[in-house]
Amino acid sequence: MSKSDFVRSLRGSAESAAVIPFPAEGDRALVTAIIQKRPGAEALLFERYSKVVENILWRTLGPDPEIEDILHDVFLAAFASLDSLREQDAVRGWLVGIAIRQARKRIRKRRRGSFIRLFAPSKLPERASDAASAEVTRALRACYEILDRFPVELRLVFTLRHFEGMELTEVAAACGVSLATAKRHLGRAQQRFSKYAAKSAALADWFGEKS
Amino acid sequence: MSSPHRWSEFGREMSRQLDELRAGSGVAPRVRTRLGVALKAPSKGPVRSWALIAVAAVTILAVLSVRPFWMQKGAPLRAYRGMDESEPLGAGARVHGEDGQALLRFPDSAEFLLEPRASMEIADIDGGTARLALDRGRAHVSVVPDRGADYRISAGPFEVQVKGTRFRLGWDPANDRFDLVLYEGRVLLSGCSFGVGFAVAAGQQVRASCHDPVFEVKPIASGSKADAEVNVPSTPSAAATAAGDPSLPPGSGPRSPDTVAMLPPITEPPSWVGLARHGHRKEAWARIRSQGVENAILHAAPAELILLGDTARGVGELVLARRLYQLVRSRAPGSHSAAFAAFALGRQEFDDRGAFREAAQWFGTYLKEEPRGDLAREARGRLMESLHRGGSESAARQMADEYLRLHPRGPHSKLAAQLARAQEPHR
């Protein structure tokens, strides 16, 4: 690699790093462009936020064969109701809110059909067995089996805080509860999770006696 | 677990495993297509459209024509014994695990670790296909997916077709016993009771004998009878046995679940992981050594390979650590673990070798792959410092500006401020 190539490749990394924090100043213009049906505007919104929404869905639901459909529904709902968005600078939070509502709906639907186990072998996505080791799927399986026993709100707060790494204030806003309620939910969820995880061999490394 | 730090560590680990699970699942592009939102602006005319199509076609052709040397038509797929690359092995070569283990290795990262007293022959190597024959004993196999090379392994009358996977294969010719434990991916078995093809999925173990028209399939790490199942292939011989054909020897009919449950349990995954995670490096390393380093590598998921690399580095096994990080990048390209491995390689170049240009490349790679990752701030800081110490002052200053903009109070902000203040030398 020549020196100029090397420097260029680093510039590439710097450029890609510079676009990360989803600049809020661009969102208002983007929302206006979508409302005005300007070509490419919806695509830009999808490009900018699909990863964020997909992350939220994966963390809250775990491996679920319907994630693709739910992601689709989130953006359909977003495009359909964008003109009612009051704070046009707060697109991210608004989309996260829609994603949480869809995730909540999905968890409740799964629970209603609880005889169909999320992690029944036939329900594991095909890609999962190709990409991850048995060890990975076993720990995750144990983790989400425990979360399946949680009340929906506790599960959402727990996964958003610990798996998605959100601040508690963000979690509270995304779930539509007060900060105090979010704190209380998180405490109860952690207590419950520790109790079940201590009995799980797959999570012994984290919650066993040595921990 | 009560400490917030431990909770966030646990959360990160679960997230990492989720990311590995979903790596390359391609959900977003499919949804984008379903929503009908094209990412490029609408074309401004037919000429531009055709020009774009032509450029895309040329690009695709160019990309397809650039293949690794081991995938190029006519280029031989080389095999090596152990880490020694001075003498490539050709067709007819045989590798024995005499008193210890023996490693047969291919440049696309495929590895065949033979247990003591096992023997394997390279039957044929032709372009992108290698045919191997396990004469006897057990082999631990790891083949990286999507590398193009195909591997076919015969074990007596049985054959295993492999694309990308990890499994343990055993063949005992004296007792006509074939066994396979599949940890990852999918393989296709053929020969004897498997007929023309039987697909095995990750998490299953299979046992067969050519003498019996049935074979046994059982989940790994499950001793319960309920989980056991018997597969009876729809071959004429199997049907005859199931119907109680008197011409077949006694006991050759379909096995009852009781028989299946008598299979010895598969060894549980190594417990060095827990020790290493809790910071008991020496104890973890001793456990790894006792079970065999290569064995641990073959059984480790990408995130565990990084942990193994960190453990090796912690006890001074720097060459091994480097190999492990590189293995993660080849085994799980595009994953969160691969990005982590890039950071680890940068850290190793920086801290252990003082090779700042190489370190800068690895930190740059991490930032390209995970610009918002957990280690992005540290990677930017280290990249800036690597550039500075490697003599690339202009690039270092550029990085310093970016660092100050994104992390004005970060741990490298003092150095960043110094570099940003430095003047360009007069030309």
XYZ file of C-alpha atoms in Angstrom, chain A residues 1 6 9-11 13-14 16-18 20-22 39 42-43 46-47 50-51 54-55 58-59 62-63 68-69 71-72 75-76 79 92 126-140 143-144 158 162-163 190 193-194 203 205-207 210-211, chain B residues 1 6-7 9-15 17-23 25 27-28 30-32 34-35 37-39 42 166 183-186 202 221 268-269 273-275 277-278 280 283 301 304 357 360-361 364 367-368 371-372 380 383 387 392 398 402 405-406:
126
model
C 0.000 0.000 0.000
C -2.784 4.515 3.235
C -7.937 4.737 3.560
C -7.623 6.477 6.893
C -9.490 9.451 5.544
C -12.434 5.784 8.070
C -12.526 9.312 9.374
C -17.339 7.247 7.792
C -16.871 8.023 11.447
C -17.925 11.609 10.954
C -22.309 8.564 12.684
C -24.192 10.583 15.204
C -27.266 11.084 13.004
C -37.895 11.477 -4.615
C -38.058 8.108 2.153
C -35.028 6.090 1.133
C -34.737 4.329 5.840
C -30.993 4.353 5.257
C -33.203 1.177 9.645
C -30.160 -0.059 11.578
C -33.511 -3.255 13.572
C -31.216 -3.197 16.621
C -33.415 -7.747 17.809
C -32.574 -6.746 21.365
C -34.422 -11.861 20.430
C -34.163 -14.066 17.356
C -38.275 -8.604 8.812
C -42.063 -8.125 8.803
C -39.213 -3.776 10.561
C -41.342 -3.370 7.461
C -41.428 2.026 8.482
C -44.844 1.674 6.882
C -44.242 6.936 6.470
C -34.922 8.955 16.023
C -32.014 -20.894 9.222
C -29.232 -18.327 9.268
C -28.772 -18.813 12.987
C -27.567 -22.354 12.689
C -25.248 -21.395 9.874
C -23.655 -18.414 11.526
C -23.460 -19.090 15.205
C -22.044 -21.873 17.240
C -24.116 -24.135 19.426
C -22.573 -22.359 22.415
C -23.775 -18.966 21.226
C -27.313 -20.143 20.586
C -27.473 -21.974 23.920
C -26.579 -18.927 26.021
C -28.898 -16.697 24.019
C -31.365 -15.685 28.181
C -34.459 -15.146 26.050
C -34.269 -4.646 30.791
C -28.614 -3.683 29.161
C -28.624 -5.070 25.608
C -32.670 -7.570 37.286
C -33.374 -12.356 35.847
C -30.683 -13.170 38.414
C -25.634 -18.834 32.070
C -20.502 -18.331 33.757
C -22.346 -15.131 34.583
C -24.775 -15.997 37.314
C -18.459 -17.904 41.118
C -20.182 -14.738 39.930
C -24.792 -10.252 40.005
C -21.316 -6.654 35.461
C -24.815 -6.095 34.128
C -20.800 -6.466 30.581
C -23.389 -9.238 30.414
C -25.621 -7.105 28.202
C -22.748 -6.388 25.825
C -21.917 -10.069 25.591
C -25.508 -11.011 24.798
C -25.689 -8.212 22.224
C -23.871 -12.949 20.412
C -27.091 -11.611 18.909
C -25.077 -9.657 16.359
C -23.170 -12.782 15.437
C -26.398 -14.661 15.054
C -27.852 -12.058 12.747
C -24.635 -11.269 10.848
C -29.089 -11.899 7.662
C -33.132 -8.062 6.736
C -32.842 -4.335 5.958
C -35.141 -6.996 1.823
C -37.378 -4.585 3.715
C -36.064 -1.720 1.610
C -40.492 -4.427 -0.055
C -41.054 -0.800 0.845
C -37.598 2.831 -1.515
C -34.643 2.908 -3.851
C -31.527 4.305 -2.277
C -34.375 8.653 -9.640
C -17.349 -27.170 12.345
C -21.307 -27.858 16.051
C -21.982 -25.319 13.307
C -23.386 -25.140 9.795
C -24.724 -28.042 7.809
C -25.964 -27.770 13.714
C -25.611 -32.109 24.978
C -19.669 -30.308 27.553
C -18.055 -27.156 26.103
C -14.494 -19.567 29.134
C -15.926 -18.909 32.583
C -12.480 -18.735 34.137
C -14.321 -14.143 31.765
C -13.771 -13.822 35.479
C -8.578 -16.045 36.081
C -6.199 -20.930 35.510
C -17.316 -19.455 18.826
C -14.708 -17.009 22.535
C 1.824 1.848 11.014
C -2.959 2.386 12.624
C -4.252 0.178 9.834
C -8.673 2.266 10.993
C -13.489 2.289 12.784
C -14.543 1.507 9.235
C -17.728 3.615 13.589
C -20.209 3.678 16.479
C -9.834 6.871 17.381
C -5.304 5.549 15.705
C -0.201 7.890 13.278
C 2.285 10.355 9.713
C -6.583 15.251 10.886
C -11.943 14.541 14.501
C -14.929 17.110 17.698
C -16.400 13.745 18.697
